[in-house]
Short mmCIF file of C-alpha atoms and ligand atoms in Angstrom, two decimals:
data_model
loop_
_atom_site.label_atom_id
_atom_site.label_comp_id
_atom_site.label_asym_id
_atom_site.label_seq_id
_atom_site.Cartn_x
_atom_site.Cartn_y
_atom_site.Cartn_z
CA MET D 1 -0.09 -0.17 -0.19
CA SER D 2 1.21 3.07 -0.54
CA LEU D 3 1.55 5.86 1.54
CA SER D 4 1.43 8.84 -0.84
CA SER D 5 -0.70 11.30 -0.64
CA PRO D 6 -2.91 11.59 -3.83
CA LYS D 7 -1.57 14.02 -6.77
CA PRO D 8 -2.77 17.58 -6.41
CA ILE D 9 -5.40 18.66 -8.27
CA ILE D 10 -4.48 21.44 -10.80
CA ILE D 11 -7.58 24.13 -11.78
CA LEU D 12 -6.95 26.75 -13.93
CA GLY D 13 -9.70 29.55 -13.44
CA ILE D 14 -11.31 32.22 -15.77
CA GLU D 15 -13.78 35.33 -14.62
CA SER D 16 -14.45 37.61 -17.06
CA SER D 17 -18.09 38.12 -15.99
CA CYS D 18 -18.00 42.48 -15.47
CA ASP D 19 -14.85 44.87 -16.21
CA GLU D 20 -11.63 42.40 -14.42
CA THR D 21 -10.52 39.62 -16.49
CA SER D 22 -8.71 37.40 -14.27
CA ALA D 23 -6.72 33.90 -14.35
CA ALA D 24 -6.55 31.58 -11.27
CA ILE D 25 -4.01 28.48 -10.66
CA LEU D 26 -4.92 26.63 -7.72
CA GLN D 27 -3.54 23.52 -6.46
CA ASP D 28 -6.37 21.77 -4.67
CA CYS D 29 -7.66 24.63 -2.19
CA LYS D 30 -4.61 27.22 -2.11
CA VAL D 31 -3.57 29.73 -4.57
CA LEU D 32 -0.09 29.26 -7.12
CA ALA D 33 -1.39 32.44 -8.93
CA ASN D 34 -4.72 34.81 -9.39
CA LEU D 35 -3.77 37.89 -12.00
CA ILE D 36 -6.65 40.81 -12.72
CA ALA D 37 -6.48 42.88 -15.64
CA GLY D 38 -8.74 45.95 -14.41
CA GLN D 39 -10.77 47.92 -16.77
CA LYS D 40 -9.53 51.80 -16.38
CA ILE D 41 -11.21 52.94 -19.60
CA HIS D 42 -14.87 52.87 -17.83
CA GLU D 43 -13.56 55.68 -15.75
CA LEU D 44 -14.45 57.43 -18.17
CA TYR D 45 -18.26 57.12 -18.90
CA GLY D 46 -18.94 56.26 -15.24
CA GLY D 47 -20.00 52.89 -15.47
CA VAL D 48 -19.61 49.90 -16.96
CA VAL D 49 -19.75 50.41 -21.40
CA PRO D 50 -20.54 46.77 -22.31
CA GLU D 51 -19.06 47.14 -25.87
CA LEU D 52 -15.76 48.49 -24.13
CA ALA D 53 -15.43 46.01 -21.81
CA SER D 54 -15.94 42.81 -24.26
CA ARG D 55 -13.17 44.38 -25.70
CA ALA D 56 -10.80 44.68 -22.92
CA HIS D 57 -11.38 41.06 -22.71
CA GLN D 58 -10.47 40.22 -25.46
CA LYS D 59 -7.31 42.32 -25.52
CA ASN D 60 -6.75 41.43 -22.17
CA ILE D 61 -7.66 36.87 -21.55
CA VAL D 62 -4.28 35.21 -23.64
CA PRO D 63 -1.40 37.89 -21.93
CA VAL D 64 -3.08 36.72 -18.33
CA VAL D 65 -3.41 33.30 -18.33
CA ASP D 66 0.02 33.37 -19.63
CA GLN D 67 1.26 35.22 -16.90
CA ALA D 68 -0.92 33.49 -14.15
CA LEU D 69 0.85 30.15 -15.62
CA LYS D 70 3.77 31.49 -15.40
CA LEU D 71 3.48 32.65 -12.23
CA SER D 72 2.04 29.94 -10.19
CA GLY D 73 5.44 28.00 -12.14
CA ILE D 74 2.83 24.97 -13.78
CA LYS D 75 3.07 24.37 -17.16
CA LYS D 76 -0.12 23.68 -19.26
CA GLU D 77 0.10 20.36 -19.64
CA GLU D 78 -0.32 20.09 -16.02
CA ILE D 79 -3.66 21.70 -15.82
CA ASP D 80 -6.32 19.10 -14.45
CA ALA D 81 -9.53 21.59 -15.88
CA ILE D 82 -10.89 24.44 -16.53
CA ALA D 83 -13.55 26.11 -14.46
CA PHE D 84 -14.95 29.20 -16.15
CA THR D 85 -17.65 32.10 -15.45
CA ARG D 86 -20.60 31.31 -17.15
CA GLY D 87 -22.80 33.83 -15.59
CA PRO D 88 -24.23 36.12 -14.21
CA GLY D 89 -22.70 38.72 -15.70
CA LEU D 90 -22.45 40.93 -18.59
CA ILE D 91 -23.28 38.52 -22.60
CA GLY D 92 -19.97 40.12 -24.43
CA SER D 93 -17.76 39.71 -21.58
CA LEU D 94 -18.95 35.96 -20.29
CA LEU D 95 -19.03 35.13 -24.40
CA VAL D 96 -15.31 35.85 -24.53
CA GLY D 97 -14.22 33.65 -21.03
CA SER D 98 -16.60 31.10 -21.85
CA SER D 99 -15.02 30.69 -25.29
CA PHE D 100 -11.20 30.64 -24.47
CA ALA D 101 -12.23 28.40 -21.48
CA LYS D 102 -13.78 26.37 -24.08
CA ALA D 103 -11.01 26.02 -27.24
CA MET D 104 -8.59 25.73 -24.71
CA ALA D 105 -10.05 22.30 -22.56
CA LEU D 106 -10.24 20.94 -26.18
CA SER D 107 -7.40 21.29 -27.48
CA LEU D 108 -5.80 20.07 -23.84
CA ASN D 109 -8.22 17.54 -23.63
CA ILE D 110 -9.30 18.12 -20.07
CA PRO D 111 -12.26 18.79 -18.64
CA LEU D 112 -14.38 22.24 -19.03
CA ILE D 113 -16.65 23.27 -15.91
CA GLU D 114 -19.38 26.18 -15.57
CA VAL D 115 -19.02 28.04 -12.71
CA ASN D 116 -21.81 30.17 -11.26
CA HIS D 117 -20.49 33.56 -10.43
CA MET D 118 -22.41 34.08 -7.03
CA GLN D 119 -21.51 30.48 -6.33
CA ALA D 120 -18.04 31.13 -6.64
CA HIS D 121 -18.44 34.23 -4.54
CA VAL D 122 -19.63 31.98 -1.30
CA LEU D 123 -17.36 29.49 -2.45
CA ALA D 124 -14.06 32.29 -2.33
CA HIS D 125 -14.21 30.97 2.17
CA PHE D 126 -12.81 27.87 1.29
CA ILE D 127 -9.75 29.25 -0.50
CA ASN D 128 -7.27 28.14 2.33
CA THR D 129 -4.78 31.29 3.02
CA GLY D 130 -2.72 29.82 4.99
CA GLU D 131 -4.66 31.70 8.14
CA ASN D 132 -8.30 31.59 7.47
CA GLU D 133 -11.03 29.44 9.39
CA VAL D 134 -13.23 28.30 7.07
CA PRO D 135 -17.51 28.25 7.59
CA LYS D 136 -19.06 25.37 9.01
CA PHE D 137 -22.20 23.95 7.17
CA PRO D 138 -24.77 24.90 7.22
CA PHE D 139 -24.25 28.88 7.32
CA LEU D 140 -25.32 32.03 6.02
CA CYS D 141 -23.51 33.95 3.25
CA LEU D 142 -24.33 37.62 2.67
CA THR D 143 -23.02 37.94 -0.90
CA VAL D 144 -23.03 41.76 -1.74
CA SER D 145 -21.63 42.58 -4.74
CA GLY D 146 -22.60 45.56 -7.61
CA GLY D 147 -25.22 43.67 -9.63
CA HIS D 148 -26.75 41.24 -6.49
CA THR D 149 -27.09 41.69 -2.86
CA GLN D 150 -28.43 38.17 -1.52
CA ILE D 151 -29.00 36.30 1.66
CA VAL D 152 -27.59 32.58 0.80
CA LEU D 153 -28.26 29.36 2.62
CA VAL D 154 -25.25 27.20 2.53
CA LYS D 155 -25.24 23.78 2.84
CA GLY D 156 -23.13 22.29 1.44
CA TYR D 157 -20.90 23.41 -1.54
CA MET D 158 -23.25 22.81 -4.11
CA ASP D 159 -26.34 23.14 -2.13
CA MET D 160 -27.65 26.95 -1.83
CA GLU D 161 -31.04 28.53 -1.43
CA VAL D 162 -31.33 32.10 -1.98
CA ILE D 163 -33.27 33.23 0.98
CA GLY D 164 -33.23 37.25 0.85
CA ASN D 165 -32.60 39.15 -2.18
CA THR D 166 -32.83 42.58 -3.56
CA ILE D 167 -36.05 43.79 -5.03
CA ASP D 168 -34.00 47.09 -7.60
CA ASP D 169 -30.93 48.14 -6.56
CA ALA D 170 -28.17 46.21 -5.66
CA ALA D 171 -25.99 47.18 -2.48
CA GLY D 172 -23.11 47.84 -4.56
CA GLU D 173 -25.47 49.94 -6.79
CA ALA D 174 -26.64 51.65 -3.69
CA PHE D 175 -22.54 52.56 -3.05
CA ASP D 176 -21.80 52.94 -6.89
CA LYS D 177 -24.76 55.59 -7.56
CA ALA D 178 -24.25 57.57 -4.13
CA ALA D 179 -20.67 58.02 -5.16
CA LYS D 180 -21.55 59.14 -8.71
CA ILE D 181 -24.09 61.59 -7.18
CA LEU D 182 -21.41 63.24 -4.92
CA GLY D 183 -19.02 63.67 -8.00
CA LEU D 184 -16.80 60.79 -6.89
CA PRO D 185 -15.79 58.93 -10.10
CA TYR D 186 -16.50 55.12 -10.92
CA PRO D 187 -16.83 52.59 -8.89
CA GLY D 188 -17.23 55.15 -5.85
CA GLY D 189 -17.85 52.39 -3.40
CA PRO D 190 -13.89 51.85 -2.57
CA LEU D 191 -13.80 56.19 -2.08
CA ILE D 192 -17.47 56.32 -0.11
CA ASP D 193 -15.06 54.16 2.40
CA LYS D 194 -11.80 56.28 2.22
CA TYR D 195 -13.68 58.70 3.29
CA ALA D 196 -16.32 57.73 5.43
CA GLN D 197 -13.74 56.44 7.92
CA LEU D 198 -12.86 60.10 8.15
CA GLY D 199 -16.12 61.34 8.46
CA ASP D 200 -18.80 61.62 11.18
CA PHE D 201 -22.14 59.13 10.22
CA LYS D 202 -24.23 61.41 12.81
CA VAL D 203 -24.44 64.17 11.40
CA PHE D 204 -26.59 63.57 8.27
CA GLN D 205 -29.49 60.71 8.91
CA PHE D 206 -30.64 59.15 5.44
CA SER D 207 -33.87 56.67 6.39
CA GLU D 208 -34.10 52.75 5.71
CA PRO D 209 -36.69 51.14 3.44
CA LYS D 210 -39.20 49.70 5.57
CA ILE D 211 -39.22 46.05 3.13
CA GLN D 212 -41.20 42.78 4.47
CA GLY D 213 -39.11 39.47 5.30
CA LEU D 214 -35.47 39.12 3.70
CA ASN D 215 -35.60 40.99 1.43
CA PHE D 216 -34.02 44.78 0.50
CA SER D 217 -34.13 47.83 -1.66
CA PHE D 218 -31.88 50.53 -2.07
CA SER D 219 -33.60 52.92 -4.71
CA GLY D 220 -35.33 55.06 -2.42
CA LEU D 221 -31.85 55.51 -0.62
CA LYS D 222 -30.41 56.83 -3.78
CA THR D 223 -33.44 59.06 -4.42
CA SER D 224 -33.35 60.23 -0.77
CA ILE D 225 -29.79 61.04 -1.42
CA LEU D 226 -30.05 62.47 -4.96
CA TYR D 227 -32.97 65.24 -3.61
CA PHE D 228 -31.18 66.17 -0.04
CA VAL D 229 -27.71 66.66 -1.46
CA ARG D 230 -29.67 68.99 -4.55
CA ASP D 231 -31.60 70.89 -1.83
CA ARG D 232 -28.53 71.93 0.29
CA ILE D 233 -26.58 72.48 -3.01
CA LYS D 234 -29.54 74.98 -3.32
CA GLU D 235 -28.11 76.94 -0.07
CA ASP D 236 -24.52 75.90 -0.66
CA LYS D 237 -22.86 75.50 -3.82
CA ASN D 238 -20.13 74.23 -2.01
CA PHE D 239 -22.17 71.36 0.63
CA ILE D 240 -20.56 68.15 -1.05
CA GLU D 241 -17.12 69.35 -0.78
CA ASN D 242 -17.59 70.87 2.58
CA ASN D 243 -19.38 67.30 3.87
CA LEU D 244 -18.29 64.72 1.77
CA LYS D 245 -16.76 63.14 4.48
CA ASN D 246 -19.28 63.25 6.62
CA LEU D 247 -21.85 62.31 3.70
CA CYS D 248 -19.99 59.21 3.05
CA ALA D 249 -19.88 58.09 6.23
CA SER D 250 -24.01 58.36 6.53
CA ILE D 251 -24.44 57.11 3.32
CA GLN D 252 -22.38 53.64 4.42
CA HIS D 253 -22.89 53.67 8.07
CA THR D 254 -26.94 53.28 6.56
CA ILE D 255 -26.25 50.97 3.83
CA VAL D 256 -24.64 49.03 6.23
CA LYS D 257 -27.31 49.47 8.66
CA ILE D 258 -29.60 47.67 6.09
CA LEU D 259 -27.72 44.77 6.17
CA ILE D 260 -27.22 43.95 9.17
CA ASP D 261 -30.57 44.20 10.06
CA LYS D 262 -31.52 41.83 7.12
CA ILE D 263 -28.76 38.90 7.87
CA THR D 264 -29.46 39.50 11.91
CA GLN D 265 -33.48 38.95 10.78
CA ALA D 266 -32.03 35.84 9.06
CA SER D 267 -30.18 34.19 11.97
CA ILE D 268 -33.24 34.89 14.33
CA LEU D 269 -35.22 32.81 11.52
CA THR D 270 -32.79 29.94 10.84
CA GLY D 271 -31.13 29.58 14.35
CA ILE D 272 -27.90 29.84 11.78
CA LYS D 273 -24.71 31.42 13.78
CA GLU D 274 -22.29 30.75 11.88
CA ILE D 275 -22.37 34.18 9.00
CA ALA D 276 -20.01 35.23 6.47
CA ILE D 277 -19.75 38.11 3.95
CA ALA D 278 -18.75 37.98 0.47
CA GLY D 279 -18.76 39.58 -2.34
CA GLY D 280 -16.53 43.01 -3.38
CA VAL D 281 -18.94 45.11 -1.12
CA SER D 282 -17.84 42.85 2.04
CA ALA D 283 -14.37 44.25 0.90
CA ASN D 284 -16.16 47.61 3.07
CA SER D 285 -14.47 48.55 6.25
CA GLY D 286 -17.73 49.59 7.78
CA LEU D 287 -19.78 46.74 6.89
CA ARG D 288 -16.16 44.73 8.10
CA ASN D 289 -16.81 46.36 11.27
CA LYS D 290 -20.18 45.55 11.50
CA LEU D 291 -20.40 42.42 11.21
CA THR D 292 -17.28 41.11 13.58
CA GLN D 293 -18.86 43.59 16.05
CA THR D 294 -22.28 41.89 16.12
CA GLY D 295 -21.34 38.46 15.92
CA LEU D 296 -19.04 40.12 19.26
CA GLU D 297 -22.60 40.54 21.17
CA LYS D 298 -24.85 38.24 19.31
CA GLY D 299 -22.70 35.12 19.78
CA TRP D 300 -21.46 33.99 16.19
CA LYS D 301 -18.56 33.08 14.55
CA THR D 302 -18.52 35.50 11.72
CA TYR D 303 -16.45 34.46 8.60
CA ILE D 304 -14.83 37.48 6.40
CA PRO D 305 -12.75 37.06 3.04
CA HIS D 306 -9.47 37.90 2.39
CA PHE D 307 -9.48 41.29 -0.06
CA GLU D 308 -8.41 39.70 -2.60
CA TYR D 309 -10.92 37.71 -2.19
CA CYS D 310 -13.97 40.17 -2.11
CA THR D 311 -13.50 41.51 -5.68
CA ASP D 312 -14.00 39.57 -8.71
CA ASN D 313 -11.40 36.94 -9.32
CA ALA D 314 -10.46 33.97 -10.61
CA ALA D 315 -8.91 32.45 -7.81
CA MET D 316 -13.00 31.92 -6.96
CA ILE D 317 -14.31 30.12 -9.60
CA ALA D 318 -11.14 27.54 -9.89
CA ILE D 319 -12.18 26.79 -5.76
CA ASN D 320 -16.16 25.68 -7.32
CA GLY D 321 -14.43 24.57 -10.23
CA TYR D 322 -12.17 22.41 -8.20
CA TYR D 323 -15.38 20.79 -5.51
CA LYS D 324 -16.88 20.34 -8.72
CA TYR D 325 -14.22 18.45 -10.54
CA LEU D 326 -14.24 15.88 -6.96
CA LYS D 327 -18.14 15.84 -8.13
CA GLY D 328 -16.90 14.71 -11.89
CA ASP D 329 -19.85 17.62 -12.59
CA PHE D 330 -18.51 18.75 -16.16
CA SER D 331 -19.94 20.23 -18.79
CA ASN D 332 -19.41 19.65 -22.27
CA GLN D 333 -18.48 22.56 -25.17
CA LYS D 334 -22.01 23.16 -26.14
CA VAL D 335 -22.35 25.15 -22.90
CA GLU D 336 -23.41 28.51 -23.53
CA ALA D 337 -22.37 32.12 -21.42
CA ASN D 338 -25.76 32.84 -19.66
CA ALA D 339 -26.30 36.95 -18.83
CA ARG D 340 -28.92 36.05 -15.77
CA TYR D 341 -27.19 32.22 -15.16
CA GLU D 342 -29.42 31.41 -11.72
CA SER D 343 -27.83 27.90 -10.52
CA ILE D 344 -28.68 28.94 -6.97
CA LYS D 345 -32.36 27.64 -5.53
CA GLN D 346 -34.58 30.40 -4.84
CA LYS D 347 -36.85 30.21 -1.68
CA GLN D 348 -39.88 32.36 -1.45
CA ASN D 349 -39.65 35.32 1.10
CA GLY D 350 -40.89 34.12 4.51
CA THR D 351 -40.82 30.37 3.75
CA ILE D 352 -38.71 29.16 5.70
O1 KG4 I 401 -17.91 41.68 -6.85
P1 KG4 I 401 -17.46 42.50 -7.62
O2 KG4 I 401 -16.35 42.98 -7.44
O3 KG4 I 401 -18.14 42.37 -9.24
C1 KG4 I 401 -19.79 42.36 -9.05
O4 KG4 I 401 -19.54 41.09 -9.14
O5 KG4 I 401 -20.72 43.40 -9.18
O6 KG4 I 401 -18.45 43.56 -6.57
C2 KG4 I 401 -18.32 44.98 -7.30
C3 KG4 I 401 -19.31 46.45 -5.98
C4 KG4 I 401 -18.92 47.68 -6.89
O7 KG4 I 401 -20.24 48.01 -6.72
C5 KG4 I 401 -17.92 48.56 -5.65
O8 KG4 I 401 -18.11 50.02 -6.10
C6 KG4 I 401 -18.36 47.45 -4.49
O9 KG4 I 401 -18.37 45.87 -5.15
N1 KG4 I 401 -17.15 47.89 -3.88
C7 KG4 I 401 -16.95 48.40 -3.01
C8 KG4 I 401 -16.19 48.65 -2.05
N2 KG4 I 401 -15.02 47.93 -2.70
C9 KG4 I 401 -15.49 47.26 -3.81
N3 KG4 I 401 -18.22 48.83 -1.91
C10 KG4 I 401 -18.37 49.62 -0.48
N4 KG4 I 401 -16.62 49.76 0.21
C11 KG4 I 401 -15.56 49.04 -0.62
N5 KG4 I 401 -14.67 48.96 0.11
ZN1 ZN I 402 -18.77 39.76 -8.51
#
């Protein structure tokens, strides 16, 4: 009987759902390389321009994959499978990553694995950073990004259920739209975070939406910020410049409060005290601090992803691919990019 451990599994992950072209190489749950090419071009337009995003992905995909392989020290013949984002996302962007992944898997004669971007954000918690503890099933994950705001009941790697959802804007969108009102460039979420740390959230108050159950709404908040700022500018044309830090602190405080109140409600309803956050907005310092603080008060075990794995990245696609690989859950060459791909089940609100 051999005592040697089984050969580690090498997965190439490819992410191209929005405006980041990313490639990662994972050896089992460990990241050997995770490269991300951002697209500064969108700053000029105050938001992602889909056609420009697809063109930039086309330019970036080969060099990013090539660099990831070089950095990891892995030869392409050593890759066991290729995982790619099938959706949800921008169709033109998804097509670049999916076509590339299909062609490369075909040429190397290795399995192809489709991944749901939102499921991957959740599974980013299972990337082995050498210092992280992983959540225990079942846990709740508040997945907050530029396109989604979900409370996910996670019963297993592939067994997830959305139990709360936004009925309009996503939390990241709320950050970005508020930042736009304040004249900050896209994406404004990280800038609001930066200024909020220097401001006092008690100076301005914005009302919170009254939405039943575990669903969210952010469009009313955006409108109230817009009208509030517009009215104040009538009295003082430098109102934003003079109050930027306090405005950012109040906006961030309101968004974080909405999110934490709902995850608290979800914890009470399900009785689950293993609580995680994921997605781009989980990089927000206010949300990270408030989750930790609330967790201590309520006796939760909280899980906050490493910064690198909060915003879009291919390491999360590769880890999702790894768990599908273990199950032999492969796709065939007919698989198509799907902008509205929803592989996570949706539960009707109030039926927990
Ligand atoms: O997950 P992600 O990279 O892309 C999507 O799947 O949408 O999330 C991007 C979103 C953007 O709205 C961005 O403004 C927001 O995450 N974001 C933040 C922070 N970092 C990224 N929002 C608030 N504070 C941050 N530090
Ligand atoms: Zn994302």
